[in-house]
């Protein structure tokens, strides 16, 4: 079971809402909306994706990484490295 299993429905709702925001962005471009308005909506969609990402990361650390650490060994080292890589990707984005 994945760490996000308990919040799966909430994550899916958020992602569906973001999907709607992206479709709205497409319509804005199709309708030649003002550049700043489009950029504002892109920023909102980006923040929403970041919120989902941070939630998933938190759940991964609390569940998957925590479990691997309690089991110890090379699996723990691998999970910690994996989490560090995920954090680095999020920081760069």
PDB file of N, CA and C in Angstrom:
ATOM      1  N   UNK A   1       0.850  -1.177   0.000  1.00  0.00           N
ATOM      2  CA  UNK A   1       0.000   0.000   0.000  1.00  0.00           C
ATOM      3  C   UNK A   1       0.892   1.236   0.000  1.00  0.00           C
ATOM      4  N   UNK A   2       0.529   2.208  -0.818  1.00  0.00           N
ATOM      5  CA  UNK A   2       1.281   3.451  -0.922  1.00  0.00           C
ATOM      6  C   UNK A   2       0.903   4.397   0.213  1.00  0.00           C
ATOM      7  N   UNK A   3       1.829   5.294   0.543  1.00  0.00           N
ATOM      8  CA  UNK A   3       1.614   6.236   1.639  1.00  0.00           C
ATOM      9  C   UNK A   3       0.431   7.158   1.436  1.00  0.00           C
ATOM     10  N   UNK A   4       0.057   7.412   0.189  1.00  0.00           N
ATOM     11  CA  UNK A   4      -1.045   8.337  -0.085  1.00  0.00           C
ATOM     12  C   UNK A   4      -2.410   7.655  -0.103  1.00  0.00           C
ATOM     13  N   UNK A   5      -2.459   6.361   0.140  1.00  0.00           N
ATOM     14  CA  UNK A   5      -3.710   5.601   0.027  1.00  0.00           C
ATOM     15  C   UNK A   5      -4.834   6.197   0.876  1.00  0.00           C
ATOM     16  N   UNK A   6      -4.512   6.693   2.050  1.00  0.00           N
ATOM     17  CA  UNK A   6      -5.541   7.263   2.922  1.00  0.00           C
ATOM     18  C   UNK A   6      -6.135   8.560   2.404  1.00  0.00           C
ATOM     19  N   UNK A   7      -5.386   9.262   1.558  1.00  0.00           N
ATOM     20  CA  UNK A   7      -5.856  10.546   1.006  1.00  0.00           C
ATOM     21  C   UNK A   7      -6.053  10.485  -0.500  1.00  0.00           C
ATOM     22  N   UNK A   8      -6.156   9.296  -1.026  1.00  0.00           N
ATOM     23  CA  UNK A   8      -6.253   9.119  -2.479  1.00  0.00           C
ATOM     24  C   UNK A   8      -7.398   9.934  -3.082  1.00  0.00           C
ATOM     25  N   UNK A   9      -8.567   9.882  -2.479  1.00  0.00           N
ATOM     26  CA  UNK A   9      -9.717  10.612  -3.023  1.00  0.00           C
ATOM     27  C   UNK A   9      -9.477  12.111  -3.029  1.00  0.00           C
ATOM     28  N   UNK A  10      -8.868  12.631  -1.982  1.00  0.00           N
ATOM     29  CA  UNK A  10      -8.575  14.069  -1.918  1.00  0.00           C
ATOM     30  C   UNK A  10      -7.562  14.456  -2.995  1.00  0.00           C
ATOM     31  N   UNK A  11      -6.554  13.619  -3.185  1.00  0.00           N
ATOM     32  CA  UNK A  11      -5.561  13.906  -4.231  1.00  0.00           C
ATOM     33  C   UNK A  11      -6.208  13.877  -5.609  1.00  0.00           C
ATOM     34  N   UNK A  12      -7.070  12.904  -5.830  1.00  0.00           N
ATOM     35  CA  UNK A  12      -7.751  12.827  -7.125  1.00  0.00           C
ATOM     36  C   UNK A  12      -8.647  14.045  -7.359  1.00  0.00           C
ATOM     37  N   UNK A  13      -9.343  14.494  -6.306  1.00  0.00           N
ATOM     38  CA  UNK A  13     -10.167  15.709  -6.444  1.00  0.00           C
ATOM     39  C   UNK A  13      -9.305  16.902  -6.819  1.00  0.00           C
ATOM     40  N   UNK A  14      -8.184  17.042  -6.158  1.00  0.00           N
ATOM     41  CA  UNK A  14      -7.272  18.154  -6.458  1.00  0.00           C
ATOM     42  C   UNK A  14      -6.762  18.076  -7.890  1.00  0.00           C
ATOM     43  N   UNK A  15      -6.375  16.894  -8.309  1.00  0.00           N
ATOM     44  CA  UNK A  15      -5.858  16.741  -9.671  1.00  0.00           C
ATOM     45  C   UNK A  15      -6.939  16.988 -10.720  1.00  0.00           C
ATOM     46  N   UNK A  16      -8.166  16.603 -10.434  1.00  0.00           N
ATOM     47  CA  UNK A  16      -9.270  16.895 -11.367  1.00  0.00           C
ATOM     48  C   UNK A  16      -9.525  18.400 -11.451  1.00  0.00           C
ATOM     49  N   UNK A  17      -9.404  19.074 -10.314  1.00  0.00           N
ATOM     50  CA  UNK A  17      -9.582  20.520 -10.297  1.00  0.00           C
ATOM     51  C   UNK A  17      -8.458  21.185 -11.117  1.00  0.00           C
ATOM     52  N   UNK A  18      -7.243  20.689 -10.972  1.00  0.00           N
ATOM     53  CA  UNK A  18      -6.112  21.216 -11.735  1.00  0.00           C
ATOM     54  C   UNK A  18      -6.307  20.943 -13.225  1.00  0.00           C
ATOM     55  N   UNK A  19      -6.811  19.764 -13.538  1.00  0.00           N
ATOM     56  CA  UNK A  19      -7.101  19.435 -14.934  1.00  0.00           C
ATOM     57  C   UNK A  19      -8.082  20.448 -15.519  1.00  0.00           C
ATOM     58  N   UNK A  20      -9.088  20.816 -14.737  1.00  0.00           N
ATOM     59  CA  UNK A  20     -10.045  21.831 -15.172  1.00  0.00           C
ATOM     60  C   UNK A  20      -9.370  23.183 -15.367  1.00  0.00           C
ATOM     61  N   UNK A  21      -8.439  23.516 -14.471  1.00  0.00           N
ATOM     62  CA  UNK A  21      -7.711  24.776 -14.616  1.00  0.00           C
ATOM     63  C   UNK A  21      -6.907  24.793 -15.918  1.00  0.00           C
ATOM     64  N   UNK A  22      -6.283  23.670 -16.246  1.00  0.00           N
ATOM     65  CA  UNK A  22      -5.483  23.600 -17.466  1.00  0.00           C
ATOM     66  C   UNK A  22      -6.376  23.697 -18.701  1.00  0.00           C
ATOM     67  N   UNK A  23      -7.532  23.050 -18.660  1.00  0.00           N
ATOM     68  CA  UNK A  23      -8.470  23.197 -19.781  1.00  0.00           C
ATOM     69  C   UNK A  23      -8.912  24.660 -19.904  1.00  0.00           C
ATOM     70  N   UNK A  24      -9.109  25.320 -18.761  1.00  0.00           N
ATOM     71  CA  UNK A  24      -9.456  26.739 -18.783  1.00  0.00           C
ATOM     72  C   UNK A  24      -8.354  27.578 -19.401  1.00  0.00           C
ATOM     73  N   UNK A  25      -7.113  27.211 -19.134  1.00  0.00           N
ATOM     74  CA  UNK A  25      -5.979  27.917 -19.747  1.00  0.00           C
ATOM     75  C   UNK A  25      -5.990  27.755 -21.261  1.00  0.00           C
ATOM     76  N   UNK A  26      -6.307  26.552 -21.718  1.00  0.00           N
ATOM     77  CA  UNK A  26      -6.395  26.327 -23.162  1.00  0.00           C
ATOM     78  C   UNK A  26      -7.461  27.230 -23.775  1.00  0.00           C
ATOM     79  N   UNK A  27      -8.606  27.314 -23.097  1.00  0.00           N
ATOM     80  CA  UNK A  27      -9.684  28.177 -23.603  1.00  0.00           C
ATOM     81  C   UNK A  27      -9.251  29.642 -23.608  1.00  0.00           C
ATOM     82  N   UNK A  28      -8.526  30.041 -22.575  1.00  0.00           N
ATOM     83  CA  UNK A  28      -8.064  31.432 -22.514  1.00  0.00           C
ATOM     84  C   UNK A  28      -7.177  31.761 -23.716  1.00  0.00           C
ATOM     85  N   UNK A  29      -6.291  30.845 -24.058  1.00  0.00           N
ATOM     86  CA  UNK A  29      -5.413  31.066 -25.210  1.00  0.00           C
ATOM     87  C   UNK A  29      -6.237  31.061 -26.502  1.00  0.00           C
ATOM     88  N   UNK A  30      -7.163  30.099 -26.623  1.00  0.00           N
ATOM     89  CA  UNK A  30      -8.020  30.038 -27.815  1.00  0.00           C
ATOM     90  C   UNK A  30      -8.806  31.334 -27.985  1.00  0.00           C
ATOM     91  N   UNK A  31      -9.221  31.933 -26.867  1.00  0.00           N
ATOM     92  CA  UNK A  31     -10.036  33.149 -26.903  1.00  0.00           C
ATOM     93  C   UNK A  31      -9.211  34.427 -26.876  1.00  0.00           C
ATOM     94  N   UNK A  32      -7.900  34.283 -27.020  1.00  0.00           N
ATOM     95  CA  UNK A  32      -7.000  35.446 -27.050  1.00  0.00           C
ATOM     96  C   UNK A  32      -7.146  36.338 -25.825  1.00  0.00           C
ATOM     97  N   UNK A  33      -7.211  35.720 -24.649  1.00  0.00           N
ATOM     98  CA  UNK A  33      -7.304  36.469 -23.396  1.00  0.00           C
ATOM     99  C   UNK A  33      -6.008  37.237 -23.151  1.00  0.00           C
ATOM    100  N   UNK A  34      -6.095  38.210 -22.275  1.00  0.00           N
ATOM    101  CA  UNK A  34      -4.967  39.072 -21.935  1.00  0.00           C
ATOM    102  C   UNK A  34      -3.841  38.243 -21.317  1.00  0.00           C
ATOM    103  N   UNK A  35      -2.601  38.505 -21.732  1.00  0.00           N
ATOM    104  CA  UNK A  35      -1.420  37.722 -21.318  1.00  0.00           C
ATOM    105  C   UNK A  35      -1.301  37.595 -19.800  1.00  0.00           C
ATOM    106  N   UNK A  36      -1.460  38.693 -19.099  1.00  0.00           N
ATOM    107  CA  UNK A  36      -1.285  38.691 -17.648  1.00  0.00           C
ATOM    108  C   UNK A  36      -2.340  37.817 -16.981  1.00  0.00           C
ATOM    109  N   UNK A  37      -3.541  37.831 -17.509  1.00  0.00           N
ATOM    110  CA  UNK A  37      -4.592  36.973 -16.954  1.00  0.00           C
ATOM    111  C   UNK A  37      -4.241  35.490 -17.142  1.00  0.00           C
ATOM    112  N   UNK A  38      -3.685  35.144 -18.294  1.00  0.00           N
ATOM    113  CA  UNK A  38      -3.279  33.760 -18.549  1.00  0.00           C
ATOM    114  C   UNK A  38      -2.144  33.383 -17.596  1.00  0.00           C
ATOM    115  N   UNK A  39      -1.169  34.265 -17.459  1.00  0.00           N
ATOM    116  CA  UNK A  39      -0.045  33.994 -16.566  1.00  0.00           C
ATOM    117  C   UNK A  39      -0.499  33.839 -15.115  1.00  0.00           C
ATOM    118  N   UNK A  40      -1.474  34.627 -14.711  1.00  0.00           N
ATOM    119  CA  UNK A  40      -2.009  34.514 -13.354  1.00  0.00           C
ATOM    120  C   UNK A  40      -2.631  33.146 -13.144  1.00  0.00           C
ATOM    121  N   UNK A  41      -3.361  32.658 -14.134  1.00  0.00           N
ATOM    122  CA  UNK A  41      -3.986  31.344 -14.017  1.00  0.00           C
ATOM    123  C   UNK A  41      -2.951  30.219 -14.078  1.00  0.00           C
ATOM    124  N   UNK A  42      -1.887  30.406 -14.848  1.00  0.00           N
ATOM    125  CA  UNK A  42      -0.802  29.424 -14.872  1.00  0.00           C
ATOM    126  C   UNK A  42      -0.164  29.342 -13.495  1.00  0.00           C
ATOM    127  N   UNK A  43       0.035  30.492 -12.875  1.00  0.00           N
ATOM    128  CA  UNK A  43       0.607  30.521 -11.527  1.00  0.00           C
ATOM    129  C   UNK A  43      -0.281  29.779 -10.533  1.00  0.00           C
ATOM    130  N   UNK A  44      -1.582  29.970 -10.643  1.00  0.00           N
ATOM    131  CA  UNK A  44      -2.520  29.283  -9.740  1.00  0.00           C
ATOM    132  C   UNK A  44      -2.460  27.768  -9.950  1.00  0.00           C
ATOM    133  N   UNK A  45      -2.394  27.324 -11.192  1.00  0.00           N
ATOM    134  CA  UNK A  45      -2.312  25.886 -11.479  1.00  0.00           C
ATOM    135  C   UNK A  45      -0.990  25.317 -10.967  1.00  0.00           C
ATOM    136  N   UNK A  46       0.074  26.071 -11.125  1.00  0.00           N
ATOM    137  CA  UNK A  46       1.381  25.639 -10.636  1.00  0.00           C
ATOM    138  C   UNK A  46       1.367  25.484  -9.119  1.00  0.00           C
ATOM    139  N   UNK A  47       0.790  26.455  -8.409  1.00  0.00           N
ATOM    140  CA  UNK A  47       0.695  26.364  -6.950  1.00  0.00           C
ATOM    141  C   UNK A  47      -0.142  25.164  -6.524  1.00  0.00           C
ATOM    142  N   UNK A  48      -1.202  24.890  -7.257  1.00  0.00           N
ATOM    143  CA  UNK A  48      -2.051  23.744  -6.930  1.00  0.00           C
ATOM    144  C   UNK A  48      -1.279  22.436  -7.117  1.00  0.00           C
ATOM    145  N   UNK A  49      -0.507  22.323  -8.187  1.00  0.00           N
ATOM    146  CA  UNK A  49       0.318  21.132  -8.396  1.00  0.00           C
ATOM    147  C   UNK A  49       1.383  21.006  -7.310  1.00  0.00           C
ATOM    148  N   UNK A  50       1.953  22.120  -6.913  1.00  0.00           N
ATOM    149  CA  UNK A  50       2.942  22.093  -5.840  1.00  0.00           C
ATOM    150  C   UNK A  50       2.318  21.604  -4.535  1.00  0.00           C
ATOM    151  N   UNK A  51       1.105  22.022  -4.263  1.00  0.00           N
ATOM    152  CA  UNK A  51       0.422  21.583  -3.040  1.00  0.00           C
ATOM    153  C   UNK A  51       0.203  20.073  -3.057  1.00  0.00           C
ATOM    154  N   UNK A  52      -0.209  19.530  -4.196  1.00  0.00           N
ATOM    155  CA  UNK A  52      -0.385  18.078  -4.307  1.00  0.00           C
ATOM    156  C   UNK A  52       0.968  17.388  -4.123  1.00  0.00           C
ATOM    157  N   UNK A  53       2.002  17.933  -4.757  1.00  0.00           N
ATOM    158  CA  UNK A  53       3.341  17.353  -4.649  1.00  0.00           C
ATOM    159  C   UNK A  53       3.818  17.316  -3.202  1.00  0.00           C
ATOM    160  N   UNK A  54       3.634  18.417  -2.495  1.00  0.00           N
ATOM    161  CA  UNK A  54       4.079  18.468  -1.102  1.00  0.00           C
ATOM    162  C   UNK A  54       3.296  17.496  -0.225  1.00  0.00           C
ATOM    163  N   UNK A  55       2.015  17.360  -0.496  1.00  0.00           N
ATOM    164  CA  UNK A  55       1.205  16.392   0.248  1.00  0.00           C
ATOM    165  C   UNK A  55       1.682  14.972   0.016  1.00  0.00           C
ATOM    166  N   UNK A  56       1.953  14.639  -1.239  1.00  0.00           N
ATOM    167  CA  UNK A  56       2.444  13.303  -1.559  1.00  0.00           C
ATOM    168  C   UNK A  56       3.821  13.055  -0.946  1.00  0.00           C
ATOM    169  N   UNK A  57       4.672  14.064  -0.990  1.00  0.00           N
ATOM    170  CA  UNK A  57       6.000  13.923  -0.398  1.00  0.00           C
ATOM    171  C   UNK A  57       5.901  13.694   1.103  1.00  0.00           C
ATOM    172  N   UNK A  58       5.059  14.456   1.765  1.00  0.00           N
ATOM    173  CA  UNK A  58       4.874  14.293   3.201  1.00  0.00           C
ATOM    174  C   UNK A  58       4.399  12.878   3.524  1.00  0.00           C
ATOM    175  N   UNK A  59       3.435  12.388   2.763  1.00  0.00           N
ATOM    176  CA  UNK A  59       2.919  11.048   2.989  1.00  0.00           C
ATOM    177  C   UNK A  59       3.982   9.990   2.696  1.00  0.00           C
ATOM    178  N   UNK A  60       4.800  10.228   1.679  1.00  0.00           N
ATOM    179  CA  UNK A  60       5.884   9.289   1.354  1.00  0.00           C
ATOM    180  C   UNK A  60       6.883   9.218   2.511  1.00  0.00           C
ATOM    181  N   UNK A  61       7.237  10.385   3.034  1.00  0.00           N
ATOM    182  CA  UNK A  61       8.196  10.396   4.146  1.00  0.00           C
ATOM    183  C   UNK A  61       7.622   9.708   5.379  1.00  0.00           C
ATOM    184  N   UNK A  62       6.361  10.003   5.684  1.00  0.00           N
ATOM    185  CA  UNK A  62       5.747   9.446   6.891  1.00  0.00           C
ATOM    186  C   UNK A  62       5.473   7.948   6.788  1.00  0.00           C
ATOM    187  N   UNK A  63       5.238   7.467   5.585  1.00  0.00           N
ATOM    188  CA  UNK A  63       4.869   6.062   5.429  1.00  0.00           C
ATOM    189  C   UNK A  63       6.036   5.240   4.872  1.00  0.00           C
ATOM    190  N   UNK A  64       6.382   5.483   3.641  1.00  0.00           N
ATOM    191  CA  UNK A  64       7.354   4.635   2.940  1.00  0.00           C
ATOM    192  C   UNK A  64       8.753   4.756   3.529  1.00  0.00           C
ATOM    193  N   UNK A  65       9.217   5.997   3.711  1.00  0.00           N
ATOM    194  CA  UNK A  65      10.570   6.188   4.226  1.00  0.00           C
ATOM    195  C   UNK A  65      10.641   5.749   5.684  1.00  0.00           C
ATOM    196  N   UNK A  66       9.653   6.127   6.462  1.00  0.00           N
ATOM    197  CA  UNK A  66       9.632   5.739   7.872  1.00  0.00           C
ATOM    198  C   UNK A  66       9.648   4.223   8.024  1.00  0.00           C
ATOM    199  N   UNK A  67       8.863   3.537   7.227  1.00  0.00           N
ATOM    200  CA  UNK A  67       8.815   2.078   7.284  1.00  0.00           C
ATOM    201  C   UNK A  67      10.166   1.474   6.898  1.00  0.00           C
ATOM    202  N   UNK A  68      10.786   2.016   5.850  1.00  0.00           N
ATOM    203  CA  UNK A  68      12.083   1.502   5.412  1.00  0.00           C
ATOM    204  C   UNK A  68      13.149   1.723   6.480  1.00  0.00           C
ATOM    205  N   UNK A  69      13.098   2.864   7.144  1.00  0.00           N
ATOM    206  CA  UNK A  69      14.076   3.142   8.190  1.00  0.00           C
ATOM    207  C   UNK A  69      13.905   2.173   9.355  1.00  0.00           C
ATOM    208  N   UNK A  70      12.654   1.893   9.707  1.00  0.00           N
ATOM    209  CA  UNK A  70      12.439   0.961  10.821  1.00  0.00           C
ATOM    210  C   UNK A  70      12.902  -0.455  10.470  1.00  0.00           C
ATOM    211  N   UNK A  71      12.856  -0.801   9.181  1.00  0.00           N
ATOM    212  CA  UNK A  71      13.345  -2.108   8.741  1.00  0.00           C
ATOM    213  C   UNK A  71      14.863  -2.118   8.617  1.00  0.00           C
ATOM    214  N   UNK A  72      15.445  -0.945   8.342  1.00  0.00           N
ATOM    215  CA  UNK A  72      16.897  -0.806   8.258  1.00  0.00           C
ATOM    216  C   UNK A  72      17.488  -1.382   6.992  1.00  0.00           C
ATOM    217  N   UNK A  73      18.803  -1.423   6.959  1.00  0.00           N
ATOM    218  CA  UNK A  73      19.514  -2.016   5.834  1.00  0.00           C
ATOM    219  C   UNK A  73      19.613  -1.115   4.624  1.00  0.00           C
ATOM    220  N   UNK A  74      19.939  -1.740   3.504  1.00  0.00           N
ATOM    221  CA  UNK A  74      20.144  -0.985   2.266  1.00  0.00           C
ATOM    222  C   UNK A  74      18.835  -0.419   1.726  1.00  0.00           C
ATOM    223  N   UNK A  75      17.709  -1.059   2.042  1.00  0.00           N
ATOM    224  CA  UNK A  75      16.408  -0.532   1.599  1.00  0.00           C
ATOM    225  C   UNK A  75      16.163   0.838   2.212  1.00  0.00           C
ATOM    226  N   UNK A  76      16.558   1.019   3.459  1.00  0.00           N
ATOM    227  CA  UNK A  76      16.391   2.311   4.129  1.00  0.00           C
ATOM    228  C   UNK A  76      17.243   3.363   3.449  1.00  0.00           C
ATOM    229  N   UNK A  77      18.484   3.026   3.162  1.00  0.00           N
ATOM    230  CA  UNK A  77      19.371   3.972   2.478  1.00  0.00           C
ATOM    231  C   UNK A  77      18.818   4.346   1.109  1.00  0.00           C
ATOM    232  N   UNK A  78      18.286   3.369   0.408  1.00  0.00           N
ATOM    233  CA  UNK A  78      17.729   3.622  -0.920  1.00  0.00           C
ATOM    234  C   UNK A  78      16.504   4.532  -0.840  1.00  0.00           C
ATOM    235  N   UNK A  79      15.618   4.301   0.146  1.00  0.00           N
ATOM    236  CA  UNK A  79      14.416   5.139   0.291  1.00  0.00           C
ATOM    237  C   UNK A  79      14.786   6.572   0.661  1.00  0.00           C
ATOM    238  N   UNK A  80      15.791   6.731   1.506  1.00  0.00           N
ATOM    239  CA  UNK A  80      16.230   8.072   1.882  1.00  0.00           C
ATOM    240  C   UNK A  80      16.805   8.792   0.665  1.00  0.00           C
ATOM    241  N   UNK A  81      17.624   8.100  -0.114  1.00  0.00           N
ATOM    242  CA  UNK A  81      18.188   8.696  -1.331  1.00  0.00           C
ATOM    243  C   UNK A  81      17.089   9.045  -2.325  1.00  0.00           C
ATOM    244  N   UNK A  82      16.130   8.168  -2.463  1.00  0.00           N
ATOM    245  CA  UNK A  82      14.997   8.394  -3.364  1.00  0.00           C
ATOM    246  C   UNK A  82      14.211   9.637  -2.935  1.00  0.00           C
ATOM    247  N   UNK A  83      13.963   9.767  -1.635  1.00  0.00           N
ATOM    248  CA  UNK A  83      13.244  10.938  -1.121  1.00  0.00           C
ATOM    249  C   UNK A  83      14.057  12.202  -1.346  1.00  0.00           C
ATOM    250  N   UNK A  84      15.354  12.121  -1.127  1.00  0.00           N
ATOM    251  CA  UNK A  84      16.214  13.285  -1.369  1.00  0.00           C
ATOM    252  C   UNK A  84      16.172  13.717  -2.822  1.00  0.00           C
ATOM    253  N   UNK A  85      16.195  12.755  -3.735  1.00  0.00           N
ATOM    254  CA  UNK A  85      16.101  13.063  -5.167  1.00  0.00           C
ATOM    255  C   UNK A  85      14.765  13.710  -5.504  1.00  0.00           C
ATOM    256  N   UNK A  86      13.689  13.211  -4.898  1.00  0.00           N
ATOM    257  CA  UNK A  86      12.361  13.783  -5.148  1.00  0.00           C
ATOM    258  C   UNK A  86      12.294  15.223  -4.643  1.00  0.00           C
ATOM    259  N   UNK A  87      12.873  15.472  -3.480  1.00  0.00           N
ATOM    260  CA  UNK A  87      12.899  16.827  -2.930  1.00  0.00           C
ATOM    261  C   UNK A  87      13.692  17.745  -3.844  1.00  0.00           C
ATOM    262  N   UNK A  88      14.831  17.260  -4.327  1.00  0.00           N
ATOM    263  CA  UNK A  88      15.644  18.074  -5.246  1.00  0.00           C
ATOM    264  C   UNK A  88      14.869  18.415  -6.511  1.00  0.00           C
ATOM    265  N   UNK A  89      14.113  17.462  -7.055  1.00  0.00           N
ATOM    266  CA  UNK A  89      13.302  17.743  -8.256  1.00  0.00           C
ATOM    267  C   UNK A  89      12.244  18.790  -7.965  1.00  0.00           C
ATOM    268  N   UNK A  90      11.613  18.694  -6.793  1.00  0.00           N
ATOM    269  CA  UNK A  90      10.583  19.667  -6.442  1.00  0.00           C
ATOM    270  C   UNK A  90      11.164  21.056  -6.258  1.00  0.00           C
ATOM    271  N   UNK A  91      12.339  21.136  -5.666  1.00  0.00           N
ATOM    272  CA  UNK A  91      12.977  22.433  -5.445  1.00  0.00           C
ATOM    273  C   UNK A  91      13.357  23.077  -6.777  1.00  0.00           C
ATOM    274  N   UNK A  92      13.791  22.258  -7.729  1.00  0.00           N
ATOM    275  CA  UNK A  92      14.185  22.791  -9.045  1.00  0.00           C
ATOM    276  C   UNK A  92      12.983  23.240  -9.871  1.00  0.00           C
ATOM    277  N   UNK A  93      11.821  22.682  -9.594  1.00  0.00           N
ATOM    278  CA  UNK A  93      10.652  23.000 -10.432  1.00  0.00           C
ATOM    279  C   UNK A  93       9.998  24.293 -10.031  1.00  0.00           C
TER     280      UNK A  93
END
